[in-house]
Structure formats: structure tokens, C-alpha cells
Coordinates of N, CA and C in Angstrom, one line a residue:
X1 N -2.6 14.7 -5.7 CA -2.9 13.8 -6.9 C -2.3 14.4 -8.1
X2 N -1.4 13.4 -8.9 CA -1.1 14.5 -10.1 C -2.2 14.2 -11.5
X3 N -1.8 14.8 -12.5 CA -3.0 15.5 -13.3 C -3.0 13.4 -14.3
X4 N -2.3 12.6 -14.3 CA -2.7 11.5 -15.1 C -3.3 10.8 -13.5
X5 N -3.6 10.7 -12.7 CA -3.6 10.4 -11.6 C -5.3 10.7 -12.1
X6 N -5.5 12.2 -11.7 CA -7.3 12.5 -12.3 C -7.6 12.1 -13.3
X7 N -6.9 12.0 -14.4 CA -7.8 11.3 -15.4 C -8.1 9.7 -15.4
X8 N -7.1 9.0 -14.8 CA -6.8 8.0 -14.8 C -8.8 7.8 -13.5
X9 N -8.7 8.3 -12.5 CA -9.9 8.9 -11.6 C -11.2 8.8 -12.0
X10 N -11.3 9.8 -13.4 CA -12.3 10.4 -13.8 C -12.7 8.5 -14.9
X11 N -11.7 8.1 -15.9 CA -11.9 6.9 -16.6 C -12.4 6.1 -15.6
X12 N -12.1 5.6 -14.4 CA -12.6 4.9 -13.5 C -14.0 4.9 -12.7
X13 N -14.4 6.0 -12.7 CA -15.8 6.5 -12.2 C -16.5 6.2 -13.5
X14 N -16.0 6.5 -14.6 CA -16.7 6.5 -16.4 C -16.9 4.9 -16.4
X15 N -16.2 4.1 -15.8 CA -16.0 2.9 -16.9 C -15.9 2.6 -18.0
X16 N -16.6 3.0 -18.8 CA -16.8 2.9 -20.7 C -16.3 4.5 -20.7
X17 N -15.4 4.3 -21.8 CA -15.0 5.7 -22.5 C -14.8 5.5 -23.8
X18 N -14.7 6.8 -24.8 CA -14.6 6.7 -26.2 C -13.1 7.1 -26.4
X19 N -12.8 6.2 -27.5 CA -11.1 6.3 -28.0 C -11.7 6.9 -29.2
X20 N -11.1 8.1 -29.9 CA -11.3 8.9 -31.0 C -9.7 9.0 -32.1
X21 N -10.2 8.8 -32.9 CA -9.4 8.5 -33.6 C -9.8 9.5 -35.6
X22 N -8.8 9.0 -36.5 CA -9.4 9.3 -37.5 C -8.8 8.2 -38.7
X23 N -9.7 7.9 -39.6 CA -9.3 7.1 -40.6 C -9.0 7.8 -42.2
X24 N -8.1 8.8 -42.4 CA -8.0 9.5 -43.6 C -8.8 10.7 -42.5
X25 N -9.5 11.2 -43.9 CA -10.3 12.7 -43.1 C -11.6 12.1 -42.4
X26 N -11.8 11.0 -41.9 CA -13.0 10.6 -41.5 C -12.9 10.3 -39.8
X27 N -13.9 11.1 -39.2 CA -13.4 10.8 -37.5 C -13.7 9.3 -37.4
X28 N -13.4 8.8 -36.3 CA -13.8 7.3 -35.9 C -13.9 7.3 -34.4
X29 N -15.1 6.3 -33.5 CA -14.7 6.7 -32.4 C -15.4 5.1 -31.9
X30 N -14.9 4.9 -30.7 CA -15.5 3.5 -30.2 C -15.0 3.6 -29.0
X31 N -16.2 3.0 -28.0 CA -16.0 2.5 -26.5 C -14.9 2.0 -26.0
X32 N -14.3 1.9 -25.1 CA -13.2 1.5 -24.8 C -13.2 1.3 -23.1
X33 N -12.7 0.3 -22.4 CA -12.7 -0.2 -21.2 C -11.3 0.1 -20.5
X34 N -10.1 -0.3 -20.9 CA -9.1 -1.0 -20.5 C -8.3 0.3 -20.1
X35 N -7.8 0.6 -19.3 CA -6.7 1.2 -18.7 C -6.0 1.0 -17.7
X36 N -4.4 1.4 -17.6 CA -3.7 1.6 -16.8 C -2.7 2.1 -16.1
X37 N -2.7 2.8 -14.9 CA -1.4 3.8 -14.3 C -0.2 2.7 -14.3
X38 N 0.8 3.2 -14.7 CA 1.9 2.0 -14.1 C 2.9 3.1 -14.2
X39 N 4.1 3.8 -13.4 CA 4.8 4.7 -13.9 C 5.0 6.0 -13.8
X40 N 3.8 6.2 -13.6 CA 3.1 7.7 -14.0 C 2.2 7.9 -15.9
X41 N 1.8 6.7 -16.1 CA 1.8 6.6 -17.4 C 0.6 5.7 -17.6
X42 N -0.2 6.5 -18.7 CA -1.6 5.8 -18.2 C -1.9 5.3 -19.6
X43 N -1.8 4.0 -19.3 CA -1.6 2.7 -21.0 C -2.9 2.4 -21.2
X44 N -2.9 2.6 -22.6 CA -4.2 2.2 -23.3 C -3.9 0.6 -24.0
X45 N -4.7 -0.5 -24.0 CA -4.6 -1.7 -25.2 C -5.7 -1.7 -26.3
X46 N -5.1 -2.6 -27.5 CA -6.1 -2.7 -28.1 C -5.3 -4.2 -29.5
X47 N -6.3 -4.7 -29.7 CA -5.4 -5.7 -30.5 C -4.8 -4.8 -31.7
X48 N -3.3 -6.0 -32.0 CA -3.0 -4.9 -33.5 C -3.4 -4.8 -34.6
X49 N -4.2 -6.1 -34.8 CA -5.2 -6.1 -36.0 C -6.6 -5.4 -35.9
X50 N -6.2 -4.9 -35.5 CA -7.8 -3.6 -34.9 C -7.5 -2.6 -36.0
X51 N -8.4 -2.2 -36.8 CA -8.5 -0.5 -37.2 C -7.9 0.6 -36.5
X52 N -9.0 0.5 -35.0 CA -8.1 1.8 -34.1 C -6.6 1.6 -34.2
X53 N -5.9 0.6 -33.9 CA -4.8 0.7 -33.9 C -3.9 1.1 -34.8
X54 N -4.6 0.3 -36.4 CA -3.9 0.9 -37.6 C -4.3 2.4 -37.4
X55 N -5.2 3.0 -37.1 CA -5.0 4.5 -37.1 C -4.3 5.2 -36.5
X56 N -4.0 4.9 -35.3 CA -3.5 5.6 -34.3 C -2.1 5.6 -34.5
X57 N -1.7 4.7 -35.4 CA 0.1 4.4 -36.0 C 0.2 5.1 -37.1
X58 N -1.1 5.5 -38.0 CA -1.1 6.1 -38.9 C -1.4 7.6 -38.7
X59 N -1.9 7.9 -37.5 CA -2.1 9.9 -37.2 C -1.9 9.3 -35.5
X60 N -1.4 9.6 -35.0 CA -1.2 9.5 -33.5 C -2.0 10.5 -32.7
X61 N -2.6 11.5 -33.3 CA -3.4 12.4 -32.5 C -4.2 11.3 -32.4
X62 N -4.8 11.9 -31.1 CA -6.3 11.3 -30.8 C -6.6 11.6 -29.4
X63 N -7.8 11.4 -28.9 CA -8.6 11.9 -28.2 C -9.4 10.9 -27.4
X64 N -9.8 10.9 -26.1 CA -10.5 10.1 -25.0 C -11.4 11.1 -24.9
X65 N -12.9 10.1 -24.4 CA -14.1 11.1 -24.6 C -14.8 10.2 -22.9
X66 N -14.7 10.9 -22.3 CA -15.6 10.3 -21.1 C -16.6 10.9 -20.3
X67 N -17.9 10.1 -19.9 CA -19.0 10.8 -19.6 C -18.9 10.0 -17.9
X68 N -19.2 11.5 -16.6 CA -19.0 10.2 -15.5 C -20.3 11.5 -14.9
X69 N -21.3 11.3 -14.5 CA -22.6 11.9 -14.2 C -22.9 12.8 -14.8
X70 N -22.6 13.8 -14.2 CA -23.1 15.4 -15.1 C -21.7 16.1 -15.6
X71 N -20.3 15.5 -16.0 CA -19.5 15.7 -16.2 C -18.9 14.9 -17.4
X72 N -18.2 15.7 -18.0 CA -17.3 15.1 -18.9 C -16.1 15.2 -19.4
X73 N -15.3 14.4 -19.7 CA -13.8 14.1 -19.8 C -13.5 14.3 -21.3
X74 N -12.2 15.3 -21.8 CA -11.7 15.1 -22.9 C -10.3 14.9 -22.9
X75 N -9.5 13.9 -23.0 CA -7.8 13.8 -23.2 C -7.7 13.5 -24.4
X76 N -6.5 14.6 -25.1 CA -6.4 14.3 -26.1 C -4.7 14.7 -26.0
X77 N -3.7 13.6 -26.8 CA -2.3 13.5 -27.2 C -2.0 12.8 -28.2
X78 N -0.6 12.4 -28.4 CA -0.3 11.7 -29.3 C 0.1 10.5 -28.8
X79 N -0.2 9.7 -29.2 CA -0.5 8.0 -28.9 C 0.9 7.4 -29.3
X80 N 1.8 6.6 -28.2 CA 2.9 6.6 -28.1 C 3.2 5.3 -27.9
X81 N 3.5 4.3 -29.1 CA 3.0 2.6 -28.8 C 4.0 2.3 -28.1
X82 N 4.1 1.0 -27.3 CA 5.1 0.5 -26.4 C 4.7 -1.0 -26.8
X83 N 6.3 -1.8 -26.9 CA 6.0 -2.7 -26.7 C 7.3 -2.9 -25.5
X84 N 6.7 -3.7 -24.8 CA 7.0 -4.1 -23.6 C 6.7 -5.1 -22.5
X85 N 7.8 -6.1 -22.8 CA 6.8 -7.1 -22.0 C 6.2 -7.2 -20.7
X86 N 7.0 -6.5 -19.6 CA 6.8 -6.7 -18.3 C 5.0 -6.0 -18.5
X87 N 5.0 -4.5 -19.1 CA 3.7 -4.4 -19.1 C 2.3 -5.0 -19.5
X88 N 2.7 -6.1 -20.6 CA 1.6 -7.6 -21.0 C 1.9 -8.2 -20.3
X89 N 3.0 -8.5 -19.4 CA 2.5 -9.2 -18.2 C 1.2 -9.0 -17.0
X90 N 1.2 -7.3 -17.0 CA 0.3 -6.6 -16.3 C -1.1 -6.8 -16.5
X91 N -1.3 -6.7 -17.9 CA -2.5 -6.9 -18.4 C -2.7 -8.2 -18.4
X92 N -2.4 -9.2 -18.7 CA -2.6 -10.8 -18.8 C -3.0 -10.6 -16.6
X93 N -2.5 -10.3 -15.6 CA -3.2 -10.0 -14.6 C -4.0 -9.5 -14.6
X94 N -4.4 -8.4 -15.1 CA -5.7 -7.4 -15.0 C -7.2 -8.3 -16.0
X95 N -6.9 -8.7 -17.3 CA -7.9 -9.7 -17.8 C -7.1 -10.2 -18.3
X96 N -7.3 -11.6 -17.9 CA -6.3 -12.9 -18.4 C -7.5 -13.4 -19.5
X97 N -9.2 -13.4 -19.0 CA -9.8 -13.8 -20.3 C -9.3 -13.3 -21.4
X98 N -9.3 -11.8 -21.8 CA -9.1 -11.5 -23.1 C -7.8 -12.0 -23.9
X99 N -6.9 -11.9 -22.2 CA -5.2 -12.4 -23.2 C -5.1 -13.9 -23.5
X100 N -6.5 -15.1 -23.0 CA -6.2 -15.7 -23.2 C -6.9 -16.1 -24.8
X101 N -7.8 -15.5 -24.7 CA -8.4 -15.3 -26.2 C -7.4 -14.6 -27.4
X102 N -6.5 -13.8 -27.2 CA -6.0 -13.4 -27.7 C -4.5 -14.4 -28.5
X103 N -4.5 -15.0 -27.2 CA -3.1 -16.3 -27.3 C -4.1 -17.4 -27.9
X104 N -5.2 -17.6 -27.6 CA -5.8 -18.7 -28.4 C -6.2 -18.4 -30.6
X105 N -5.9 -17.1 -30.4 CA -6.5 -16.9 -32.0 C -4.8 -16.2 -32.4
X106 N -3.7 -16.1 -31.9 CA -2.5 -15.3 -31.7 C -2.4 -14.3 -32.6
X107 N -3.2 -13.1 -31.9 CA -3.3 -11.9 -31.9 C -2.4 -11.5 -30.9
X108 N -1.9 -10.4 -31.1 CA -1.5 -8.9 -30.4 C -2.1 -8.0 -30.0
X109 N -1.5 -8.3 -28.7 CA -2.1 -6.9 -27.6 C -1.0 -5.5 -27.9
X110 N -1.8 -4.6 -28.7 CA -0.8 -3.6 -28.9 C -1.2 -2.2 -27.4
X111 N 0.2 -1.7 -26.8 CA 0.1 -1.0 -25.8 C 0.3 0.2 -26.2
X112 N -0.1 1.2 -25.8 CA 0.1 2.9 -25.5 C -0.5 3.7 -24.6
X113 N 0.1 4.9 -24.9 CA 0.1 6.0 -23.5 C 0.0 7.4 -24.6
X114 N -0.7 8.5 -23.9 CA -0.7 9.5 -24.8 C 0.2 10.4 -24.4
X115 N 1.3 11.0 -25.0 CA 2.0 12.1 -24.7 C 1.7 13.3 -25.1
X116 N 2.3 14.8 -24.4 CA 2.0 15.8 -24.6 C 0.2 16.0 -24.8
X117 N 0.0 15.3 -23.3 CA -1.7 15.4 -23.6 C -2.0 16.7 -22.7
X118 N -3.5 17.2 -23.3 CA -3.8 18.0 -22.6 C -5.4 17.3 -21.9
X119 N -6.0 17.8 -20.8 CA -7.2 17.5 -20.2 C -8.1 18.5 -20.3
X120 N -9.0 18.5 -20.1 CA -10.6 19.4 -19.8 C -11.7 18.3 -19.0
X121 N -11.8 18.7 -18.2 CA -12.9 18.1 -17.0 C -14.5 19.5 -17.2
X122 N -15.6 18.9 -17.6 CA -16.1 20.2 -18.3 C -17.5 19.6 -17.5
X123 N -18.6 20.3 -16.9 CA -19.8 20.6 -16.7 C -20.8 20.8 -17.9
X124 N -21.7 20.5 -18.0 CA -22.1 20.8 -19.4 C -22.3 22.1 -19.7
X125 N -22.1 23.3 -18.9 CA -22.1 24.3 -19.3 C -20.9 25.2 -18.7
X126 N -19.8 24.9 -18.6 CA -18.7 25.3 -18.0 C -17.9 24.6 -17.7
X127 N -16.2 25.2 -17.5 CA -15.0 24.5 -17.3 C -15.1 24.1 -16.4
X128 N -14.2 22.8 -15.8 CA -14.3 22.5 -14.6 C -12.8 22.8 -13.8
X129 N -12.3 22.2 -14.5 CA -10.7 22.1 -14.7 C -9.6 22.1 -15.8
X130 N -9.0 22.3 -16.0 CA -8.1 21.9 -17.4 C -6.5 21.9 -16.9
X131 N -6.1 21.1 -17.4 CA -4.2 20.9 -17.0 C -3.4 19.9 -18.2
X132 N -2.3 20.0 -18.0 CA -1.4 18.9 -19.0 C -1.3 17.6 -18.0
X133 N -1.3 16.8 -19.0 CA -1.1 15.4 -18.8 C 0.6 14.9 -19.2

């Protein structure tokens, strides 16, 4: 299994994860559902008129926070937007409700993937694993 393979794993077992972000010097963080491998490359959405997104175009660092039993997930890289259609094709398959809400108010599905990420898979009192993404 390679190392976006486990996180991609670990998000899946989580379901809900936190997208961390910052707005100026102020952290920000919020739940987040949606992911996926396609590539080797594990795409994050979010509309463009979202905050997260204006942040994440404005500081690209950022960070995934995931809790999956007695374990927890940190990925953190720099957020690397794509536009691409074949890949909104993908998602309009994966939830077509949202994209259709999104074509009904015509908003933007904005897409990315984190590069130069690093992982930590952590126990609450010790390392579990750590590797590059």
C-alpha cells in the first residue's frame, strides 16, 4: 500500500475530518467529508466562494486533522488547486446531489491535492507511523 494509499485509508475509516487552514494569523479549521485517490493523488473539494478556499489560495500550507478510534491522523502540505475537468466529472459521480446544487446556484467546485505532504498516524500517547505523502 503506498503512503497516500494510508491516508487516503485512515480518512475513510474517519469519515469526517478537519481541513485547517489560516486566515491572516488566525488558525481556522472545519469538518470536511469529500475525498479522492485518482492517480496517486488524493483531491480535496470545496466551493470557490468558500473562505477555506480563499485561504488556502492565499497560504497553501495546511493541514488534515483526523480522529478514527483511539488514533489520529495529521497531513499537512501545500494545497495545490487543479482545475480539471475529467476530475468534476468524477465528483459529479461520487455526489451528484451537491454538484447539482452547486449547478443550480452556479457555484464552483474548486479541486486540490496536497503536495510535499508529510503524515503522522499517532496513538494518543505515541508515534504510530510517520512517512511522506
Amino acid at each position: 500500500m503506498s503512503n497516500v494509499e494510508k491516508v487516503k485509508e485512515f480518512l475513510d475509516k474517519a469519515k469526517t475530518f478537519y481541513f485547517l487552514t489560516t486566515d491572516g494569523t488566525q488558525p481556522k479549521g472545519r469538518p470536511f467529508g469529500f475525498h479522492m485517490l485518482v492517480d496517486d493523488k488524493l483531491y480535496f473539494g470545496c466551493g470557490t466562494f468558500k473562505n477555506v478556499y480563499k485561504q488556502l489560495v492565499a497560504n497553501p500550507k495546511v493541514e488534515v486533522l483526523a480522529l478514527a478510534g483511539d488514533e489520529f491522523l495529521r497531513y499537512d502540505g501545500q494545497a495545490k488547486v487543479v482545475k480539471d475537468d475529467a476530475l468534476l466529472a468524477k465528483v459529479r459521480e461520487i455526489m451528484p446531489q451537491i454538484m447539482d446544487i452547486y449547478d443550480k446556484n452556479g457555484w464552483e467546485m474548486g479541486l486540490f491535492y496536497l503536495e510535499n505532504g508529510h503524515a503522522e498516524i499517532r496513538g494518543m500517547l505515541d508515534l504510530i507511523e510517520e512517512f511522506p505523502v
